[in-house]
Amino acid sequence: MSSGVALPTLDLVAPSVAFPQPLPAADVYAVPHTGAAQLGDAASEASTQMSEAVAHGLREAGEAAVEVLGALSGALLAGRAAMLTTRVLASAAVRAAEEQRCLERQEELSAAAAEQWQAAAYAVARANARRTALLARCARDAGAPGDGGGPSRPDLPPPLDPVGRPLGEVRAELARLEEALRRAEERRTAWEVARLTAVLDGAAEGDDTWRRLVADRREAMVRRHTASRTAEAERDEAGPGEPPRPTADATAGPEAVRALGADILAALDPAAASATVELAVGAVGRAVGRAALDPARARRHLVEARKFVQDANRKARRRRADEEWAAAQLDFLTRRAPEDTEALDEAPDAVGPLRRLLAEGVPLSPGERRTVELRVSERMAHLEALYVQAQCAHALSELAERFGGPADASRPEGQDLRLDWTPDGWGPDHWLRATLVGGTLRFATMYRGGPGERGPRERALDDARCAEAQERLAEFTAVARELGLTVDLRIEQTEGARPGLPGEHGAVVLDPVRGTFGGQPPQGKPDREQSVPRYRTVGDERR
């Protein structure tokens, strides 16, 4: 193989990948803007720092419980979680809980370490978002007039950060957080239901029978709403159910109208907006008042009340989902890289509206939502680029360790990454080069020298090295797959090595557009508004 090209595709995120750090040149992750880092000497050190699952692919799933999540892997998983639907996150939470129970019972797990970490990280993102949204609602109610100051702030554990912690510990902490959230949400639901039933009593003021009907349904309202908020219910999209339909039989007499009206109002979401609740209460009150004299009109009023309840419930569920979505976006966009690494770009134009939504309950405008989605995509594109660079460098270090020969990584101007490896027996005249520019990974078999006529013996050696290169690159793609990347290589030229010099000075760079030598690197960076993810991801359902 003289040259080839591939677009790296992110599959499952390997759990233990850290942010690239400005470490000494001997480290596998030292990929500075200029200069080169020796990879061969760092391979053994990198393998001790990274888990066996990252270095050698899938491992025994039960051992994943002791694996520690790297900061870059954690940030990527949080970003993916922010872009997923409620149903997908709930499915992950159910799976993470099942895997923890299997581990506790010492049962065999079929999921690999990366799959287990993905489920746990998504479950953590879901729990943290629920926690943030719940506390925001409590804070808003505490300052709202007319509610007696609102419920007390729930005593919840701090948000869970899985980075730097083993999987078993994260799942155990997650279980404690979810149980605390369940109790806090149940207490808040009971408070909301008590507030709601005080309004429902107004449907028939002074009617003790009506008040008893409402009171009898209060506990069921709490149970029904709490059950609809479990991970299993959200995974199955099993909501609290629709209010009953008024029929001729159901409105045959005044008592039946009362009971049906109470059932319709009891189907209200506890967080339903008071204005719509009052409309529904008014309609039921008119139905109760007309029940004895005009059953048909009473039924029409109940139909009207049912529509008000459905509308109120949709809005309440949408508002709650928007708050939890905003909490997940805010968590991702306010994450910081470790102190000794390059800082991540901030996004004040997205963070500000998200904070306002949570603090004041003000919905995002369509333009603000697009800005949030754009900033999340931009940050994901940057993190994915870092991940691809780190894993490509590590894949090369693995090859150097297995097959011998010096290897180095550098970041010349205009390139994201350049890797040079001289397999044993190739030096000093031949080596393999990989360049990563704008998300495109290009490979070439290189010979030392400049353009010019090659003699028969030199051409024969070039072709032999090109044939060997295909074998070595097959190994590279296999190792990359173990590290969470799919590198589907397309051969562009099978014979004839390319001229150049190893190292930084005098290096020949693959053209980023045409795949030929001598091309100019792209100048500058695209405007932020035009930035889009450069790497495809697979296996995710997006919001």
Coordinates of C-alpha atoms in Angstrom, one line a residue, residues 89-538:
L89 CA -31.6 7.3 29.2
A90 CA -34.2 5.5 31.2
S91 CA -33.3 2.2 29.4
A92 CA -29.7 2.8 30.3
A93 CA -30.6 3.3 34.0
V94 CA -32.6 0.1 34.0
R95 CA -29.7 -1.8 32.4
A96 CA -27.1 -0.3 34.9
A97 CA -29.3 -1.3 37.8
E98 CA -29.6 -4.8 36.5
E99 CA -25.9 -5.1 35.9
Q100 CA -25.2 -4.0 39.5
R101 CA -27.6 -6.6 40.8
C102 CA -25.9 -9.3 38.8
L103 CA -22.6 -8.2 40.1
E104 CA -23.9 -8.4 43.7
R105 CA -25.2 -11.9 43.1
Q106 CA -21.9 -12.8 41.4
E107 CA -23.7 -13.7 38.2
E108 CA -22.0 -13.5 34.8
L109 CA -22.4 -10.4 32.7
S110 CA -22.5 -10.5 28.9
A111 CA -21.8 -6.8 28.4
A112 CA -18.3 -5.6 27.9
A113 CA -16.7 -3.0 30.1
A114 CA -17.4 -0.2 27.6
E115 CA -21.0 -1.1 27.4
Q116 CA -21.3 -1.3 31.2
W117 CA -19.7 2.1 31.6
Q118 CA -21.9 3.6 28.9
A119 CA -25.1 2.4 30.7
A120 CA -23.8 3.7 34.0
A121 CA -22.7 7.1 32.7
Y122 CA -26.1 7.6 31.0
A123 CA -27.9 6.6 34.2
V124 CA -25.7 9.1 36.1
A125 CA -26.5 11.9 33.6
R126 CA -30.3 11.1 34.0
A127 CA -30.1 11.1 37.8
N128 CA -28.0 14.3 38.0
A129 CA -30.5 16.1 35.6
R130 CA -33.4 15.0 37.7
R131 CA -31.7 16.3 40.8
T132 CA -30.9 19.7 39.3
A133 CA -34.4 20.1 38.0
L134 CA -36.0 19.1 41.3
L135 CA -33.9 21.5 43.3
A136 CA -34.7 24.3 40.8
R137 CA -38.4 23.7 41.1
C138 CA -38.2 23.7 44.9
A139 CA -36.2 27.0 44.8
R140 CA -38.8 28.6 42.5
D141 CA -41.6 27.5 44.8
A142 CA -39.9 28.8 47.9
G143 CA -39.9 32.3 46.5
A144 CA -43.4 32.1 45.0
P145 CA -46.3 33.9 46.8
G146 CA -49.4 32.1 47.9
D147 CA -47.9 28.7 48.5
G148 CA -46.9 29.1 52.1
G149 CA -43.3 29.3 51.1
G150 CA -43.3 26.0 49.2
P151 CA -41.9 22.7 50.3
S152 CA -38.6 22.6 52.1
R153 CA -35.5 22.0 50.1
P154 CA -34.8 18.2 49.9
D155 CA -31.7 16.9 51.5
L156 CA -30.0 15.2 48.5
P157 CA -26.5 13.9 48.0
P158 CA -24.3 16.0 45.8
P159 CA -24.3 15.4 42.0
L160 CA -22.4 12.3 41.1
D161 CA -19.2 12.7 39.1
P162 CA -18.1 9.2 37.8
V163 CA -14.7 10.4 36.5
G164 CA -11.8 9.0 38.4
R165 CA -13.9 6.4 40.2
P166 CA -14.3 2.6 39.6
L167 CA -17.5 1.4 38.0
G168 CA -18.6 -0.6 41.0
E169 CA -18.3 2.4 43.3
V170 CA -20.2 4.6 40.8
R171 CA -23.1 2.2 40.5
A172 CA -23.3 1.9 44.3
E173 CA -23.4 5.7 44.6
L174 CA -25.9 6.0 41.8
A175 CA -28.2 3.6 43.6
R176 CA -28.1 5.7 46.7
L177 CA -28.7 8.9 44.7
E178 CA -31.6 7.4 42.9
E179 CA -33.2 6.2 46.1
A180 CA -32.8 9.7 47.7
L181 CA -34.3 11.2 44.5
R182 CA -37.2 8.8 44.7
R183 CA -38.0 9.8 48.3
A184 CA -37.6 13.5 47.5
E185 CA -39.8 13.4 44.4
E186 CA -42.4 11.4 46.3
R187 CA -42.5 14.1 49.1
R188 CA -42.7 16.8 46.5
T189 CA -45.5 15.1 44.6
A190 CA -47.4 14.7 47.9
W191 CA -47.0 18.5 48.5
E192 CA -48.1 19.3 44.9
V193 CA -51.1 16.9 45.2
A194 CA -52.2 18.6 48.5
R195 CA -51.9 22.0 46.8
L196 CA -53.9 20.7 43.8
T197 CA -56.7 19.1 45.8
A198 CA -57.2 22.3 47.7
V199 CA -58.1 23.8 44.3
L200 CA -60.2 20.8 43.3
D201 CA -62.3 21.3 46.3
G202 CA -63.6 24.4 44.7
A203 CA -65.5 22.5 42.1
A204 CA -68.4 22.1 44.5
E205 CA -67.9 24.6 47.4
G206 CA -69.5 23.6 50.6
D207 CA -70.2 20.1 49.4
D208 CA -68.8 17.6 51.9
T209 CA -69.5 14.7 49.7
W210 CA -67.4 16.2 46.9
R211 CA -64.5 17.0 49.3
R212 CA -64.5 13.3 50.4
L213 CA -64.4 12.1 46.8
V214 CA -61.4 14.3 46.1
A215 CA -59.7 13.3 49.4
D216 CA -60.2 9.6 48.7
R217 CA -58.2 10.0 45.4
R218 CA -55.3 12.0 46.9
E219 CA -53.1 9.0 47.8
A220 CA -53.8 7.3 44.4
M221 CA -52.7 10.5 42.6
V222 CA -49.4 10.4 44.4
R223 CA -48.8 6.7 43.7
R224 CA -49.8 7.0 40.1
H225 CA -47.5 10.0 39.4
T226 CA -44.6 8.6 41.3
A227 CA -44.9 5.3 39.4
S228 CA -44.8 7.1 36.1
R229 CA -41.4 8.6 37.0
T230 CA -39.5 5.3 37.4
A231 CA -36.9 4.3 34.9
E232 CA -38.9 1.3 33.9
A233 CA -42.0 3.4 33.2
E234 CA -40.0 6.0 31.2
R235 CA -38.3 3.2 29.3
D236 CA -41.7 1.7 28.4
E237 CA -43.2 5.2 27.9
A238 CA -45.9 4.2 30.4
G239 CA -47.3 7.5 31.5
P240 CA -49.8 8.0 34.3
G241 CA -52.7 7.2 31.9
E242 CA -55.5 9.3 30.3
P243 CA -58.5 10.7 32.3
P244 CA -61.6 8.6 31.9
R245 CA -64.0 9.3 29.0
P246 CA -67.5 10.6 29.9
T247 CA -70.2 8.3 28.5
A248 CA -74.0 8.2 28.8
D249 CA -73.8 5.3 31.3
A250 CA -71.1 7.1 33.3
T251 CA -73.3 10.2 33.7
A252 CA -76.6 8.5 34.4
G253 CA -77.1 10.3 37.7
P254 CA -75.8 13.1 39.9
E255 CA -73.6 10.7 42.0
A256 CA -72.1 9.2 38.8
V257 CA -71.3 12.7 37.5
R258 CA -69.7 13.6 40.8
A259 CA -67.6 10.4 40.8
L260 CA -66.6 10.8 37.2
G261 CA -65.7 14.4 37.6
A262 CA -63.5 13.6 40.6
D263 CA -61.8 10.8 38.5
I264 CA -61.1 13.3 35.7
L265 CA -59.6 15.9 38.0
A266 CA -57.6 13.2 39.9
A267 CA -55.9 12.5 36.5
L268 CA -54.3 15.9 36.6
D269 CA -50.5 16.1 36.7
P270 CA -49.6 17.4 40.2
A271 CA -47.5 20.1 38.6
A272 CA -50.2 21.3 36.2
A273 CA -50.4 25.0 35.6
S274 CA -53.0 26.6 38.0
A275 CA -54.7 28.5 35.2
T276 CA -55.6 25.4 33.3
V277 CA -56.5 23.5 36.5
E278 CA -59.0 26.2 37.3
L279 CA -60.6 25.8 33.9
A280 CA -61.0 22.1 34.4
V281 CA -62.3 22.6 37.9
G282 CA -64.9 25.1 36.6
A283 CA -66.1 22.7 33.9
V284 CA -66.5 19.9 36.5
G285 CA -68.3 22.3 38.8
R286 CA -70.8 23.1 36.0
A287 CA -71.2 19.4 35.3
V288 CA -72.0 18.7 39.0
G289 CA -74.5 21.6 39.0
R290 CA -76.3 20.3 35.9
A291 CA -76.2 16.6 36.7
A292 CA -79.8 16.4 38.1
L293 CA -81.6 18.6 35.6
D294 CA -79.6 18.1 32.3
P295 CA -77.4 15.0 32.2
A296 CA -76.5 15.6 28.5
R297 CA -75.2 19.0 29.3
A298 CA -73.4 17.7 32.3
R299 CA -71.7 15.2 30.1
R300 CA -70.6 17.9 27.7
H301 CA -69.0 19.8 30.6
L302 CA -67.1 16.7 31.6
V303 CA -65.8 16.3 28.1
E304 CA -64.6 19.8 28.3
A305 CA -63.0 19.2 31.6
R306 CA -61.2 16.1 30.2
K307 CA -59.7 18.2 27.4
F308 CA -58.5 20.8 29.9
V309 CA -56.9 18.0 31.9
Q310 CA -55.2 16.5 28.9
D311 CA -53.9 19.9 27.8
A312 CA -52.6 20.7 31.4
N313 CA -50.9 17.3 31.6
R314 CA -49.1 17.6 28.2
K315 CA -47.8 21.0 29.2
A316 CA -46.7 19.9 32.7
R317 CA -44.8 16.8 31.3
R318 CA -43.2 19.0 28.6
R319 CA -42.1 21.5 31.1
R320 CA -40.6 18.9 33.3
A321 CA -38.8 17.2 30.4
D322 CA -37.5 20.6 29.2
E323 CA -36.1 21.3 32.7
E324 CA -34.3 18.0 32.9
W325 CA -33.1 18.4 29.3
A326 CA -31.7 21.9 30.2
A327 CA -30.0 20.4 33.3
A328 CA -28.2 17.8 31.2
Q329 CA -27.1 20.4 28.6
L330 CA -25.9 22.7 31.4
D331 CA -23.9 20.0 33.1
F332 CA -22.2 19.2 29.8
L333 CA -21.5 22.8 28.7
T334 CA -20.1 23.8 32.1
R335 CA -17.7 20.9 32.5
R336 CA -14.1 21.9 32.6
A337 CA -11.1 20.0 31.4
P338 CA -8.5 19.0 34.1
E339 CA -6.3 21.9 35.2
D340 CA -3.2 20.7 33.4
T341 CA -4.8 20.3 30.0
E342 CA -6.1 22.7 27.4
A343 CA -9.3 24.5 28.5
L344 CA -12.6 23.8 26.8
D345 CA -14.3 26.7 25.0
E346 CA -17.1 28.3 27.2
A347 CA -20.6 28.9 25.8
P348 CA -22.1 31.8 27.7
D349 CA -24.8 32.4 25.0
A350 CA -26.1 28.9 25.7
V351 CA -25.4 28.6 29.5
G352 CA -27.2 31.9 30.3
P353 CA -30.6 30.9 28.9
L354 CA -30.3 27.4 30.4
R355 CA -29.6 28.9 33.9
R356 CA -32.6 31.2 33.4
L357 CA -34.9 28.4 32.5
L358 CA -34.0 26.5 35.7
A359 CA -34.0 29.5 38.0
E360 CA -37.1 31.3 36.7
G361 CA -38.9 28.7 34.7
V362 CA -38.6 30.8 31.5
P363 CA -38.7 28.6 28.4
L364 CA -36.1 28.9 25.8
S365 CA -37.0 30.6 22.5
P366 CA -36.5 28.5 19.3
G367 CA -33.4 30.6 18.6
E368 CA -32.0 29.9 22.1
R369 CA -32.6 26.2 21.8
R370 CA -30.8 26.1 18.4
T371 CA -27.9 27.9 20.0
V372 CA -27.7 25.4 22.9
E373 CA -27.8 22.5 20.4
L374 CA -25.1 24.1 18.3
R375 CA -22.8 24.7 21.3
V376 CA -23.3 21.1 22.5
S377 CA -22.5 19.8 19.0
E378 CA -19.4 22.0 18.8
R379 CA -18.1 20.7 22.2
M380 CA -18.8 17.2 21.1
A381 CA -16.9 17.7 17.9
H382 CA -13.9 19.0 19.9
L383 CA -14.0 16.1 22.4
E384 CA -14.4 13.5 19.6
A385 CA -11.4 15.0 17.8
L386 CA -9.3 14.7 21.0
Y387 CA -10.5 11.2 21.5
V388 CA -9.6 10.2 17.9
Q389 CA -6.1 11.7 18.3
A390 CA -5.5 10.0 21.6
Q391 CA -6.7 6.6 20.5
C392 CA -4.8 6.8 17.1
A393 CA -1.6 7.7 19.0
H394 CA -2.2 4.8 21.4
A395 CA -3.0 2.4 18.6
L396 CA 0.4 3.2 17.1
S397 CA 2.1 2.8 20.4
E398 CA 0.5 -0.7 20.7
L399 CA 1.8 -1.6 17.2
A400 CA 5.3 -0.4 18.1
E401 CA 5.3 -2.5 21.2
R402 CA 4.1 -5.6 19.4
F403 CA 6.2 -5.4 16.3
G404 CA 9.1 -3.2 17.4
G405 CA 10.6 -0.1 15.9
P406 CA 10.6 3.6 16.9
A407 CA 7.4 5.7 16.7
D408 CA 6.6 9.3 17.3
A409 CA 3.7 11.7 17.3
S410 CA 3.7 15.4 16.4
R411 CA 1.2 18.1 15.6
P412 CA 2.7 20.3 12.8
E413 CA 0.9 23.5 11.9
G414 CA -2.3 22.7 9.9
Q415 CA -2.6 19.1 11.1
D416 CA -4.4 17.6 14.1
L417 CA -1.9 14.8 14.4
R418 CA 1.0 13.2 12.6
L419 CA 2.2 9.7 13.4
D420 CA 5.5 8.2 12.1
W421 CA 6.4 4.6 12.8
T422 CA 9.5 2.7 11.5
P423 CA 8.8 -1.1 11.9
D424 CA 11.7 -3.3 12.8
G425 CA 13.8 -3.9 9.6
W426 CA 12.5 -0.9 7.8
G427 CA 14.9 1.7 8.9
P428 CA 16.5 4.0 8.2
D429 CA 15.1 4.4 4.7
H430 CA 11.4 3.5 5.1
W431 CA 8.6 4.2 7.5
L432 CA 4.8 4.4 7.8
R433 CA 3.1 7.8 8.2
A434 CA -0.4 8.6 9.3
T435 CA -1.8 12.2 9.3
L436 CA -5.1 13.3 10.8
V437 CA -6.5 16.5 9.2
G438 CA -10.1 17.7 9.6
G439 CA -11.3 14.3 10.7
T440 CA -9.7 12.4 7.8
L441 CA -7.0 9.9 8.5
R442 CA -4.5 9.3 5.7
F443 CA -1.8 6.7 5.6
A444 CA 1.3 6.4 3.4
T445 CA 4.4 4.3 3.0
M446 CA 7.4 6.7 3.0
Y447 CA 11.0 6.6 1.9
R448 CA 13.7 8.9 2.9
G449 CA 14.6 11.4 0.2
G450 CA 13.1 13.8 -2.3
P451 CA 11.1 13.3 -5.6
G452 CA 13.1 11.8 -8.4
E453 CA 13.7 8.6 -10.4
R454 CA 14.1 5.4 -8.3
G455 CA 16.2 2.6 -9.5
P456 CA 14.9 -1.0 -10.0
R457 CA 16.3 -2.2 -6.7
E458 CA 14.8 0.8 -4.8
R459 CA 11.4 0.4 -6.5
A460 CA 11.4 -3.3 -5.6
L461 CA 12.1 -2.5 -2.0
D462 CA 9.5 0.2 -2.0
D463 CA 6.9 -2.3 -3.3
A464 CA 7.9 -4.8 -0.6
R465 CA 7.4 -2.2 2.1
C466 CA 4.0 -1.3 0.6
A467 CA 2.9 -4.9 0.8
E468 CA 4.1 -5.1 4.4
A469 CA 2.3 -1.9 5.1
Q470 CA -1.1 -3.4 4.3
E471 CA -0.4 -6.1 6.9
R472 CA 0.6 -3.5 9.5
L473 CA -2.4 -1.3 8.8
A474 CA -4.7 -4.3 9.2
E475 CA -3.2 -4.6 12.7
F476 CA -3.7 -0.8 13.2
T477 CA -7.4 -1.0 12.4
A478 CA -7.9 -4.0 14.7
V479 CA -6.2 -2.3 17.6
A480 CA -8.1 0.9 16.9
R481 CA -11.4 -1.1 17.0
E482 CA -10.4 -2.3 20.5
L483 CA -10.0 1.3 21.5
G484 CA -13.4 2.4 20.4
L485 CA -12.7 3.5 16.8
T486 CA -13.7 2.0 13.5
V487 CA -11.1 2.7 10.8
D488 CA -12.4 1.5 7.4
L489 CA -9.3 2.0 5.3
R490 CA -9.7 2.6 1.6
I491 CA -6.5 1.9 -0.5
E492 CA -5.8 4.7 -3.0
Q493 CA -2.5 3.4 -4.4
T494 CA -0.9 0.0 -4.0
E495 CA 2.6 0.5 -5.3
G496 CA 5.4 3.1 -5.0
A497 CA 6.4 4.7 -1.7
R498 CA 6.2 8.4 -1.1
P499 CA 9.3 10.7 -0.6
G500 CA 9.9 12.7 2.6
L501 CA 11.9 13.0 5.7
P502 CA 10.9 11.6 9.1
G503 CA 10.4 14.0 12.0
E504 CA 9.3 17.6 11.8
H505 CA 11.9 19.3 9.6
G506 CA 11.5 18.7 5.9
A507 CA 8.4 16.5 6.4
V508 CA 6.1 15.9 3.4
V509 CA 2.4 16.4 4.3
L510 CA -0.5 14.6 2.6
D511 CA -2.8 17.0 0.8
P512 CA -6.0 17.1 3.0
V513 CA -8.2 17.3 -0.1
R514 CA -6.7 15.3 -2.9
G515 CA -4.6 12.8 -0.9
T516 CA -1.4 13.8 -2.7
F517 CA 1.9 15.4 -1.5
G518 CA 2.7 19.0 -1.5
G519 CA -0.9 20.3 -0.7
Q520 CA -1.3 23.3 1.5
P521 CA -2.8 22.8 5.0
P522 CA -6.1 24.5 5.6
Q523 CA -5.7 28.0 6.8
G524 CA -7.4 29.3 9.9
K525 CA -10.5 27.8 11.7
P526 CA -14.0 27.9 10.4
D527 CA -16.4 30.4 12.1
R528 CA -17.9 29.0 15.2
E529 CA -21.4 29.1 13.8
Q530 CA -20.3 26.8 10.9
S531 CA -18.7 24.2 13.2
V532 CA -20.2 20.7 12.9
P533 CA -19.0 17.4 14.3
R534 CA -16.2 15.9 12.2
Y535 CA -16.6 12.4 13.4
R536 CA -19.5 10.1 13.0
T537 CA -20.9 8.2 16.0
V538 CA -22.9 5.1 15.9

